[in-house]
JSON list of C-alpha atoms in Angstrom, two decimals:
[
{"chain": "A", "resi": 1, "resn": "GLU", "atom": "CA", "xyz": [-11.88, -40.20, -2.43]},
{"chain": "A", "resi": 2, "resn": "GLU", "atom": "CA", "xyz": [-8.23, -41.38, -2.39]},
{"chain": "A", "resi": 3, "resn": "ASP", "atom": "CA", "xyz": [-5.93, -40.09, -5.06]},
{"chain": "A", "resi": 4, "resn": "GLN", "atom": "CA", "xyz": [-3.32, -42.84, -5.98]},
{"chain": "A", "resi": 5, "resn": "SER", "atom": "CA", "xyz": [-0.54, -40.19, -6.70]},
{"chain": "A", "resi": 6, "resn": "SER", "atom": "CA", "xyz": [2.89, -41.39, -7.51]},
{"chain": "A", "resi": 7, "resn": "GLY", "atom": "CA", "xyz": [5.99, -39.30, -7.89]},
{"chain": "A", "resi": 8, "resn": "SER", "atom": "CA", "xyz": [9.05, -39.26, -10.09]},
{"chain": "A", "resi": 9, "resn": "ARG", "atom": "CA", "xyz": [10.29, -42.58, -8.72]},
{"chain": "A", "resi": 10, "resn": "GLY", "atom": "CA", "xyz": [7.09, -44.34, -9.60]},
{"chain": "A", "resi": 11, "resn": "GLU", "atom": "CA", "xyz": [5.92, -45.13, -6.06]},
{"chain": "A", "resi": 12, "resn": "PRO", "atom": "CA", "xyz": [3.55, -43.33, -3.76]},
{"chain": "A", "resi": 13, "resn": "THR", "atom": "CA", "xyz": [5.33, -40.53, -1.90]},
{"chain": "A", "resi": 14, "resn": "ILE", "atom": "CA", "xyz": [2.65, -38.32, -0.74]},
{"chain": "A", "resi": 15, "resn": "TYR", "atom": "CA", "xyz": [0.78, -40.85, 1.40]},
{"chain": "A", "resi": 16, "resn": "ASN", "atom": "CA", "xyz": [-2.86, -41.25, 0.57]},
{"chain": "A", "resi": 17, "resn": "PRO", "atom": "CA", "xyz": [-3.84, -37.80, -0.48]},
{"chain": "A", "resi": 18, "resn": "PHE", "atom": "CA", "xyz": [-7.58, -37.44, -0.67]},
{"chain": "A", "resi": 19, "resn": "LYS", "atom": "CA", "xyz": [-10.08, -34.98, -2.09]},
{"chain": "A", "resi": 20, "resn": "ALA", "atom": "CA", "xyz": [-11.78, -32.94, 0.61]},
{"chain": "A", "resi": 21, "resn": "ARG", "atom": "CA", "xyz": [-14.53, -30.39, 0.73]},
{"chain": "A", "resi": 22, "resn": "PHE", "atom": "CA", "xyz": [-14.42, -27.48, -1.68]},
{"chain": "A", "resi": 23, "resn": "ASN", "atom": "CA", "xyz": [-12.32, -29.36, -4.22]},
{"chain": "A", "resi": 24, "resn": "ASN", "atom": "CA", "xyz": [-9.28, -29.47, -2.03]},
{"chain": "A", "resi": 25, "resn": "ILE", "atom": "CA", "xyz": [-6.59, -32.14, -1.76]},
{"chain": "A", "resi": 26, "resn": "VAL", "atom": "CA", "xyz": [-5.27, -33.11, 1.71]},
{"chain": "A", "resi": 27, "resn": "ALA", "atom": "CA", "xyz": [-2.09, -35.01, 2.26]},
{"chain": "A", "resi": 28, "resn": "LYS", "atom": "CA", "xyz": [-0.62, -35.98, 5.57]},
{"chain": "A", "resi": 29, "resn": "ILE", "atom": "CA", "xyz": [3.00, -36.65, 6.54]},
{"chain": "A", "resi": 30, "resn": "VAL", "atom": "CA", "xyz": [2.95, -38.54, 9.86]},
{"chain": "A", "resi": 31, "resn": "PRO", "atom": "CA", "xyz": [5.37, -40.86, 11.60]},
{"chain": "A", "resi": 32, "resn": "SER", "atom": "CA", "xyz": [3.31, -44.00, 10.53]},
{"chain": "A", "resi": 33, "resn": "ASN", "atom": "CA", "xyz": [3.66, -43.34, 6.86]},
{"chain": "A", "resi": 34, "resn": "VAL", "atom": "CA", "xyz": [7.06, -41.64, 6.66]},
{"chain": "A", "resi": 35, "resn": "LYS", "atom": "CA", "xyz": [8.70, -44.82, 5.50]},
{"chain": "A", "resi": 36, "resn": "GLN", "atom": "CA", "xyz": [6.86, -44.24, 2.18]},
{"chain": "A", "resi": 37, "resn": "TYR", "atom": "CA", "xyz": [8.87, -41.08, 1.57]},
{"chain": "A", "resi": 38, "resn": "PRO", "atom": "CA", "xyz": [12.31, -40.91, -0.11]},
{"chain": "A", "resi": 39, "resn": "ALA", "atom": "CA", "xyz": [15.17, -40.57, 2.35]},
{"chain": "A", "resi": 40, "resn": "ASN", "atom": "CA", "xyz": [16.65, -38.06, -0.04]},
{"chain": "A", "resi": 41, "resn": "GLU", "atom": "CA", "xyz": [15.39, -34.56, 0.15]},
{"chain": "A", "resi": 42, "resn": "LYS", "atom": "CA", "xyz": [15.90, -33.92, -3.52]},
{"chain": "A", "resi": 43, "resn": "ASP", "atom": "CA", "xyz": [13.80, -36.95, -4.46]},
{"chain": "A", "resi": 44, "resn": "PHE", "atom": "CA", "xyz": [11.09, -35.86, -2.14]},
{"chain": "A", "resi": 45, "resn": "ALA", "atom": "CA", "xyz": [11.16, -32.30, -3.58]},
{"chain": "A", "resi": 46, "resn": "ALA", "atom": "CA", "xyz": [10.91, -33.70, -7.12]},
{"chain": "A", "resi": 47, "resn": "ASP", "atom": "CA", "xyz": [7.99, -35.95, -6.21]},
{"chain": "A", "resi": 48, "resn": "LEU", "atom": "CA", "xyz": [6.17, -33.03, -4.50]},
{"chain": "A", "resi": 49, "resn": "GLU", "atom": "CA", "xyz": [6.71, -30.84, -7.51]},
{"chain": "A", "resi": 50, "resn": "ASP", "atom": "CA", "xyz": [5.31, -33.49, -9.83]},
{"chain": "A", "resi": 51, "resn": "LEU", "atom": "CA", "xyz": [2.20, -33.91, -7.79]},
{"chain": "A", "resi": 52, "resn": "THR", "atom": "CA", "xyz": [1.76, -30.19, -7.30]},
{"chain": "A", "resi": 53, "resn": "GLN", "atom": "CA", "xyz": [1.94, -29.79, -11.13]},
{"chain": "A", "resi": 54, "resn": "LYS", "atom": "CA", "xyz": [-0.57, -32.55, -11.58]},
{"chain": "A", "resi": 55, "resn": "TRP", "atom": "CA", "xyz": [-3.03, -31.07, -9.10]},
{"chain": "A", "resi": 56, "resn": "ARG", "atom": "CA", "xyz": [-2.50, -27.63, -10.54]},
{"chain": "A", "resi": 57, "resn": "GLN", "atom": "CA", "xyz": [-3.63, -28.55, -14.00]},
{"chain": "A", "resi": 58, "resn": "LYS", "atom": "CA", "xyz": [-6.75, -26.82, -15.15]},
{"chain": "A", "resi": 59, "resn": "THR", "atom": "CA", "xyz": [-8.44, -30.20, -15.83]},
{"chain": "A", "resi": 60, "resn": "SER", "atom": "CA", "xyz": [-7.94, -31.47, -12.32]},
{"chain": "A", "resi": 61, "resn": "GLY", "atom": "CA", "xyz": [-10.45, -29.01, -10.81]},
{"chain": "A", "resi": 62, "resn": "VAL", "atom": "CA", "xyz": [-8.41, -28.93, -7.57]},
{"chain": "A", "resi": 63, "resn": "ALA", "atom": "CA", "xyz": [-8.72, -25.58, -5.89]},
{"chain": "A", "resi": 64, "resn": "ALA", "atom": "CA", "xyz": [-6.02, -26.00, -3.23]},
{"chain": "A", "resi": 65, "resn": "CYS", "atom": "CA", "xyz": [-3.68, -28.51, -1.61]},
{"chain": "A", "resi": 66, "resn": "TRP", "atom": "CA", "xyz": [-3.19, -28.84, 2.16]},
{"chain": "A", "resi": 67, "resn": "ILE", "atom": "CA", "xyz": [-0.26, -30.64, 3.52]},
{"chain": "A", "resi": 68, "resn": "HIS", "atom": "CA", "xyz": [-0.35, -31.54, 7.19]},
{"chain": "A", "resi": 69, "resn": "VAL", "atom": "CA", "xyz": [3.08, -32.38, 8.67]},
{"chain": "A", "resi": 70, "resn": "HIS", "atom": "CA", "xyz": [3.49, -34.01, 12.04]},
{"chain": "A", "resi": 71, "resn": "CYS", "atom": "CA", "xyz": [6.13, -32.23, 14.14]},
{"chain": "A", "resi": 72, "resn": "LEU", "atom": "CA", "xyz": [8.16, -35.42, 14.20]},
{"chain": "A", "resi": 73, "resn": "CYS", "atom": "CA", "xyz": [8.44, -35.36, 10.40]},
{"chain": "A", "resi": 74, "resn": "ALA", "atom": "CA", "xyz": [9.70, -31.72, 10.37]},
{"chain": "A", "resi": 75, "resn": "GLU", "atom": "CA", "xyz": [12.64, -32.64, 8.09]},
{"chain": "A", "resi": 76, "resn": "TYR", "atom": "CA", "xyz": [10.19, -32.36, 5.11]},
{"chain": "A", "resi": 77, "resn": "ILE", "atom": "CA", "xyz": [9.17, -28.76, 5.92]},
{"chain": "A", "resi": 78, "resn": "PRO", "atom": "CA", "xyz": [11.92, -26.99, 3.95]},
{"chain": "A", "resi": 79, "resn": "GLU", "atom": "CA", "xyz": [11.10, -28.74, 0.71]},
{"chain": "A", "resi": 80, "resn": "ILE", "atom": "CA", "xyz": [7.43, -28.10, 1.19]},
{"chain": "A", "resi": 81, "resn": "TYR", "atom": "CA", "xyz": [8.09, -24.39, 1.76]},
{"chain": "A", "resi": 82, "resn": "ARG", "atom": "CA", "xyz": [10.50, -24.30, -1.22]},
{"chain": "A", "resi": 83, "resn": "SER", "atom": "CA", "xyz": [7.69, -25.84, -3.32]},
{"chain": "A", "resi": 84, "resn": "ARG", "atom": "CA", "xyz": [5.74, -22.55, -2.76]},
{"chain": "A", "resi": 85, "resn": "TYR", "atom": "CA", "xyz": [3.38, -23.89, -0.10]},
{"chain": "A", "resi": 86, "resn": "ASP", "atom": "CA", "xyz": [2.43, -21.28, 2.57]},
{"chain": "A", "resi": 87, "resn": "LEU", "atom": "CA", "xyz": [2.46, -21.96, 6.21]},
{"chain": "A", "resi": 88, "resn": "HIS", "atom": "CA", "xyz": [-1.18, -21.72, 7.27]},
{"chain": "A", "resi": 89, "resn": "HIS", "atom": "CA", "xyz": [-1.44, -22.71, 10.89]},
{"chain": "A", "resi": 90, "resn": "VAL", "atom": "CA", "xyz": [-0.31, -25.09, 13.59]},
{"chain": "A", "resi": 91, "resn": "ASP", "atom": "CA", "xyz": [-2.85, -27.38, 15.16]},
{"chain": "A", "resi": 92, "resn": "GLY", "atom": "CA", "xyz": [-1.47, -29.40, 18.07]},
{"chain": "A", "resi": 93, "resn": "GLU", "atom": "CA", "xyz": [1.28, -31.54, 16.64]},
{"chain": "A", "resi": 94, "resn": "MET", "atom": "CA", "xyz": [0.40, -30.73, 12.99]},
{"chain": "A", "resi": 95, "resn": "ILE", "atom": "CA", "xyz": [1.99, -28.05, 10.92]},
{"chain": "A", "resi": 96, "resn": "VAL", "atom": "CA", "xyz": [-0.31, -27.16, 8.07]},
{"chain": "A", "resi": 97, "resn": "PHE", "atom": "CA", "xyz": [0.70, -25.73, 4.67]},
{"chain": "A", "resi": 98, "resn": "CYS", "atom": "CA", "xyz": [-1.49, -24.69, 1.80]},
{"chain": "A", "resi": 99, "resn": "GLN", "atom": "CA", "xyz": [-1.09, -23.77, -1.84]},
{"chain": "A", "resi": 100, "resn": "TRP", "atom": "CA", "xyz": [-4.03, -22.17, -3.90]},
{"chain": "A", "resi": 101, "resn": "PHE", "atom": "CA", "xyz": [-4.14, -23.46, -7.50]},
{"chain": "A", "resi": 102, "resn": "LEU", "atom": "CA", "xyz": [-6.99, -21.52, -9.22]},
{"chain": "A", "resi": 103, "resn": "LYS", "atom": "CA", "xyz": [-6.34, -18.46, -11.24]},
{"chain": "A", "resi": 104, "resn": "THR", "atom": "CA", "xyz": [-8.99, -16.59, -9.08]},
{"chain": "A", "resi": 105, "resn": "GLU", "atom": "CA", "xyz": [-8.09, -14.82, -5.84]},
{"chain": "A", "resi": 106, "resn": "SER", "atom": "CA", "xyz": [-7.42, -17.26, -3.05]},
{"chain": "A", "resi": 107, "resn": "LYS", "atom": "CA", "xyz": [-10.34, -17.96, -0.75]},
{"chain": "A", "resi": 108, "resn": "VAL", "atom": "CA", "xyz": [-7.95, -19.24, 1.88]},
{"chain": "A", "resi": 109, "resn": "PRO", "atom": "CA", "xyz": [-7.11, -16.65, 4.69]},
{"chain": "A", "resi": 110, "resn": "ALA", "atom": "CA", "xyz": [-3.51, -15.75, 4.90]},
{"chain": "A", "resi": 111, "resn": "PHE", "atom": "CA", "xyz": [-3.49, -16.66, 8.54]},
{"chain": "A", "resi": 112, "resn": "GLY", "atom": "CA", "xyz": [-4.96, -19.39, 10.75]},
{"chain": "A", "resi": 113, "resn": "THR", "atom": "CA", "xyz": [-8.65, -18.53, 11.25]},
{"chain": "A", "resi": 114, "resn": "HIS", "atom": "CA", "xyz": [-12.06, -19.83, 10.64]},
{"chain": "A", "resi": 115, "resn": "ILE", "atom": "CA", "xyz": [-13.83, -19.11, 7.45]},
{"chain": "A", "resi": 116, "resn": "GLY", "atom": "CA", "xyz": [-17.19, -17.45, 8.52]},
{"chain": "A", "resi": 117, "resn": "GLY", "atom": "CA", "xyz": [-20.52, -18.34, 7.03]},
{"chain": "A", "resi": 118, "resn": "ALA", "atom": "CA", "xyz": [-23.69, -16.14, 6.54]},
{"chain": "A", "resi": 119, "resn": "CYS", "atom": "CA", "xyz": [-27.21, -16.94, 5.54]},
{"chain": "A", "resi": 120, "resn": "GLY", "atom": "CA", "xyz": [-30.25, -14.95, 4.80]},
{"chain": "A", "resi": 121, "resn": "ILE", "atom": "CA", "xyz": [-33.59, -15.63, 6.44]},
{"chain": "A", "resi": 122, "resn": "ILE", "atom": "CA", "xyz": [-36.33, -14.27, 4.23]},
{"chain": "A", "resi": 123, "resn": "ILE", "atom": "CA", "xyz": [-39.56, -13.70, 5.97]},
{"chain": "A", "resi": 124, "resn": "ARG", "atom": "CA", "xyz": [-42.72, -12.15, 4.37]},
{"chain": "A", "resi": 125, "resn": "THR", "atom": "CA", "xyz": [-46.26, -11.58, 5.43]},
{"chain": "A", "resi": 126, "resn": "ARG", "atom": "CA", "xyz": [-48.98, -12.93, 3.10]},
{"chain": "A", "resi": 127, "resn": "ASP", "atom": "CA", "xyz": [-52.60, -12.81, 4.14]},
{"chain": "A", "resi": 128, "resn": "GLU", "atom": "CA", "xyz": [-51.58, -12.09, 7.77]},
{"chain": "A", "resi": 129, "resn": "GLU", "atom": "CA", "xyz": [-49.45, -15.30, 7.76]},
{"chain": "A", "resi": 130, "resn": "LEU", "atom": "CA", "xyz": [-45.70, -15.31, 7.96]},
{"chain": "A", "resi": 131, "resn": "GLU", "atom": "CA", "xyz": [-43.80, -17.17, 5.35]},
{"chain": "A", "resi": 132, "resn": "VAL", "atom": "CA", "xyz": [-40.19, -18.24, 5.50]},
{"chain": "A", "resi": 133, "resn": "LEU", "atom": "CA", "xyz": [-38.16, -19.12, 2.41]},
{"chain": "A", "resi": 134, "resn": "LEU", "atom": "CA", "xyz": [-36.02, -22.30, 2.57]},
{"chain": "A", "resi": 135, "resn": "ILE", "atom": "CA", "xyz": [-34.10, -23.81, -0.35]},
{"chain": "A", "resi": 136, "resn": "ARG", "atom": "CA", "xyz": [-33.22, -27.38, -1.11]},
{"chain": "A", "resi": 137, "resn": "GLY", "atom": "CA", "xyz": [-29.55, -27.60, 0.06]},
{"chain": "A", "resi": 138, "resn": "VAL", "atom": "CA", "xyz": [-26.63, -29.67, -1.14]},
{"chain": "A", "resi": 139, "resn": "ALA", "atom": "CA", "xyz": [-24.57, -29.31, 1.98]},
{"chain": "A", "resi": 140, "resn": "ARG", "atom": "CA", "xyz": [-27.02, -31.53, 4.03]},
{"chain": "A", "resi": 141, "resn": "ALA", "atom": "CA", "xyz": [-27.79, -34.18, 1.52]},
{"chain": "A", "resi": 142, "resn": "GLY", "atom": "CA", "xyz": [-30.76, -32.41, -0.13]},
{"chain": "A", "resi": 143, "resn": "GLY", "atom": "CA", "xyz": [-32.20, -31.11, 3.19]},
{"chain": "A", "resi": 144, "resn": "TRP", "atom": "CA", "xyz": [-33.98, -27.79, 3.50]},
{"chain": "A", "resi": 145, "resn": "GLU", "atom": "CA", "xyz": [-31.82, -24.83, 4.52]},
{"chain": "A", "resi": 146, "resn": "PHE", "atom": "CA", "xyz": [-31.55, -21.06, 4.41]},
{"chain": "A", "resi": 147, "resn": "PRO", "atom": "CA", "xyz": [-29.75, -19.62, 1.43]},
{"chain": "A", "resi": 148, "resn": "GLY", "atom": "CA", "xyz": [-26.12, -18.94, 2.56]},
{"chain": "A", "resi": 149, "resn": "GLY", "atom": "CA", "xyz": [-22.43, -19.61, 2.10]},
{"chain": "A", "resi": 150, "resn": "ALA", "atom": "CA", "xyz": [-18.91, -18.45, 3.02]},
{"chain": "A", "resi": 151, "resn": "VAL", "atom": "CA", "xyz": [-18.01, -14.85, 3.86]},
{"chain": "A", "resi": 152, "resn": "ASP", "atom": "CA", "xyz": [-15.39, -13.56, 1.53]},
{"chain": "A", "resi": 153, "resn": "ALA", "atom": "CA", "xyz": [-12.26, -11.90, 2.75]},
{"chain": "A", "resi": 154, "resn": "ALA", "atom": "CA", "xyz": [-12.87, -8.33, 3.95]},
{"chain": "A", "resi": 155, "resn": "GLU", "atom": "CA", "xyz": [-16.61, -8.80, 3.54]},
{"chain": "A", "resi": 156, "resn": "TYR", "atom": "CA", "xyz": [-19.09, -8.03, 6.26]},
{"chain": "A", "resi": 157, "resn": "SER", "atom": "CA", "xyz": [-21.38, -10.94, 7.20]},
{"chain": "A", "resi": 158, "resn": "VAL", "atom": "CA", "xyz": [-24.43, -8.96, 6.50]},
{"chain": "A", "resi": 159, "resn": "ASP", "atom": "CA", "xyz": [-23.15, -8.13, 2.95]},
{"chain": "A", "resi": 160, "resn": "ALA", "atom": "CA", "xyz": [-22.35, -11.87, 2.46]},
{"chain": "A", "resi": 161, "resn": "ALA", "atom": "CA", "xyz": [-25.90, -12.85, 3.43]},
{"chain": "A", "resi": 162, "resn": "VAL", "atom": "CA", "xyz": [-27.29, -10.37, 0.94]},
{"chain": "A", "resi": 163, "resn": "ARG", "atom": "CA", "xyz": [-24.87, -11.64, -1.76]},
{"chain": "A", "resi": 164, "resn": "GLU", "atom": "CA", "xyz": [-25.73, -15.30, -1.03]},
{"chain": "A", "resi": 165, "resn": "VAL", "atom": "CA", "xyz": [-29.54, -14.71, -1.22]},
{"chain": "A", "resi": 166, "resn": "ARG", "atom": "CA", "xyz": [-29.07, -12.91, -4.53]},
{"chain": "A", "resi": 167, "resn": "GLU", "atom": "CA", "xyz": [-26.81, -15.66, -5.90]},
{"chain": "A", "resi": 168, "resn": "GLU", "atom": "CA", "xyz": [-28.89, -18.58, -4.78]},
{"chain": "A", "resi": 169, "resn": "VAL", "atom": "CA", "xyz": [-32.42, -17.43, -5.24]},
{"chain": "A", "resi": 170, "resn": "GLY", "atom": "CA", "xyz": [-32.24, -14.27, -7.29]},
{"chain": "A", "resi": 171, "resn": "LEU", "atom": "CA", "xyz": [-33.77, -11.94, -4.81]},
{"chain": "A", "resi": 172, "resn": "ASP", "atom": "CA", "xyz": [-32.45, -8.46, -3.89]},
{"chain": "A", "resi": 173, "resn": "VAL", "atom": "CA", "xyz": [-32.87, -8.09, -0.19]},
{"chain": "A", "resi": 174, "resn": "GLU", "atom": "CA", "xyz": [-31.84, -5.58, 2.43]}
]
């Protein structure tokens, strides 16, 4: 879903930001769209601040914003950093920044990594038959899946699996 954001000068400056998974906004600054940005660093900074405030509003529901900057567009990095976006990682030619908007503790790791997942496989024996619990999932368009989700920071995957089973199906498991 594309967000037609416009900055203080009334024209799009953060090129085609879009809503991504987990209620995140992703914006990319790449050579093919850099003509859309103000040549003046202060105008870019003001526009970025306007958009950040818009996305940060409680009513927007946006959890975080990710800004991917191509290395050939590095002149925008100081203003992104000054706008309180944290360097997250570098992926090939892209330098990725993130800012967490929610009042809760950030679910974004402080360094480039993968977010782990965990699921619980619940098996029980009934009348000498094995039964496996599956739930109707939303991640796979309503398909069947094991109860599971993301591993929180400093959480062991086995603890995450137990927590996810409790949260999703209300069972206390070991």
